[in-house]
Amino acid sequence: MEKKYYHFYSEGKKAAELFLSKSDFVSALNRLAVCALRFPNVVVVAFTFEDTHVHFLLYCLEEEGKAFCDLFKRLTMIYISHARGGKPEGLQFIFDVEEVEGESYLKKVGAYVLVQPTKDGKGIMPYDYPWSSAPLYFRGEKVVPVWCVDRHGVVQEAVRIGNMTCRERKKQFRTDVPLPDNWLTCNGIILPANYVDVNRFEQIYRTHNAFRAFLSRSSDSEMIRQTAMVKGVSLPDHEMREACRKVCREIFGVRDVRVLDSTKRLELARKLRRRYLISSKQLSRIVHVPVDEIERLL
C-alpha cells in the first residue's frame, strides 16, 4: 500500500459546541501535536479548526489517517468532558474522509482547507488565523508567527520544550506523551511548525503566485460535489431502485439488476454514482455488490 493525500473533515451541524473559547482552540492545537507524535507515519500537511468543525489534509495510509482522527476525536471528547463538566447535550464529533486524487484537485483542497475562516465570514485573512496552519506557508524569514504574539500585540520568545520542567510540561500541555526537547512552544501553544510538513504543502503549489491564485478562486462547488460523493445524497431506497431499473434498461436492455454479472453490475454502479452521487452503502444495496468491492473498485 502507498501513502496518499486524504481530506478528513467533521460535520459542523452536529457540533455547535465544539470550540467555545480561546483555551479550547489552544488545547486543540496541542492535541493535534500529540496525535502527530503518536502517528509518525501520518504527515500533517494542513489543518484548520473552526468553531464547529475541523479540516485536516493528511498524507498517509487511509487506515492510519482514520486512527489519527479517532485519537484526536477521543482526546477532544475527554477534554470537553473535563473542561465543561460533562459532554454537552447532542454534541457529535464525526469525521468523514475523502481521498484527494489529481494534482489540480489537491491544490483546490489545500486552498479550501485554509480559506475556511475567511469564507465563513470571519474578518481575517487565512495567514493571520491562529487556529490553522495557514500562517506557515510562503512566509518570509522575518515574519513573526501569529502564535508568538500575545493579546496586547507584544512579541513573545519561543521556548524549547527541553528547557521546561516535567511539571511545567504536564501542567501546560496536559499530556503524558513525551514531547521532543527541540520542539518550540509559545503562549502555551506547541507551535505547529514542529509537526506540519510546510515544505510538502509548498511543493503542491510550487510558487507564491500559484498559491495565491488557488486561494482566491477556491469555491465550494467542487468540494460540495466531492463531499456528496463521499456521504451520498439522501434519497429513499425505493426511489434509487427505480432509478437503477431505468439506467439498467438504458445500458443493458433489462430492468432487473440481479440478472447481470459482476462486471456489468459494477458498470451500472459507476453510472449511478456519476448521475446521482449515491453513497457507497446505498449503492451496494441497490446493485447487490458488497460495499468493500464498491469502495475498492469505484
PDB file of C-alpha atoms in Angstrom, residues 7-9 35 39 42 54 56 58 63-76 93 95-97:
ATOM      1  CA  HIS A   7      -9.074  15.239   3.345  1.00  0.00           C
ATOM      2  CA  PHE A   8     -10.580  14.488   6.745  1.00  0.00           C
ATOM      3  CA  TYR A   9     -13.359  16.801   7.894  1.00  0.00           C
ATOM      4  CA  CYS A  35      -1.543  12.962  17.604  1.00  0.00           C
ATOM      5  CA  PHE A  39       1.360   8.621  14.469  1.00  0.00           C
ATOM      6  CA  VAL A  42       0.910  10.351   9.217  1.00  0.00           C
ATOM      7  CA  VAL A  54     -12.214  20.800  11.674  1.00  0.00           C
ATOM      8  CA  PHE A  56      -7.186  18.032   8.041  1.00  0.00           C
ATOM      9  CA  LEU A  58      -3.037  14.403   5.625  1.00  0.00           C
ATOM     10  CA  GLU A  63      -6.323   3.413   7.911  1.00  0.00           C
ATOM     11  CA  GLU A  64      -3.561   5.276   9.752  1.00  0.00           C
ATOM     12  CA  GLY A  65      -5.262   8.564   8.930  1.00  0.00           C
ATOM     13  CA  LYS A  66      -8.527   7.243  10.359  1.00  0.00           C
ATOM     14  CA  ALA A  67      -6.740   6.091  13.524  1.00  0.00           C
ATOM     15  CA  PHE A  68      -5.097   9.540  13.787  1.00  0.00           C
ATOM     16  CA  CYS A  69      -8.513  11.239  13.601  1.00  0.00           C
ATOM     17  CA  ASP A  70     -10.051   8.734  16.010  1.00  0.00           C
ATOM     18  CA  LEU A  71      -7.403   9.620  18.575  1.00  0.00           C
ATOM     19  CA  PHE A  72      -7.940  13.346  18.033  1.00  0.00           C
ATOM     20  CA  LYS A  73     -11.693  12.855  18.452  1.00  0.00           C
ATOM     21  CA  ARG A  74     -11.276  10.772  21.607  1.00  0.00           C
ATOM     22  CA  LEU A  75      -8.881  13.286  23.202  1.00  0.00           C
ATOM     23  CA  THR A  76     -11.229  16.122  22.259  1.00  0.00           C
ATOM     24  CA  PHE A  93     -17.903  14.828  16.591  1.00  0.00           C
ATOM     25  CA  PHE A  95     -15.145  12.561  10.748  1.00  0.00           C
ATOM     26  CA  ASP A  96     -15.669  11.883   7.056  1.00  0.00           C
ATOM     27  CA  VAL A  97     -12.797  11.147   4.700  1.00  0.00           C
TER      28      VAL A  97
END
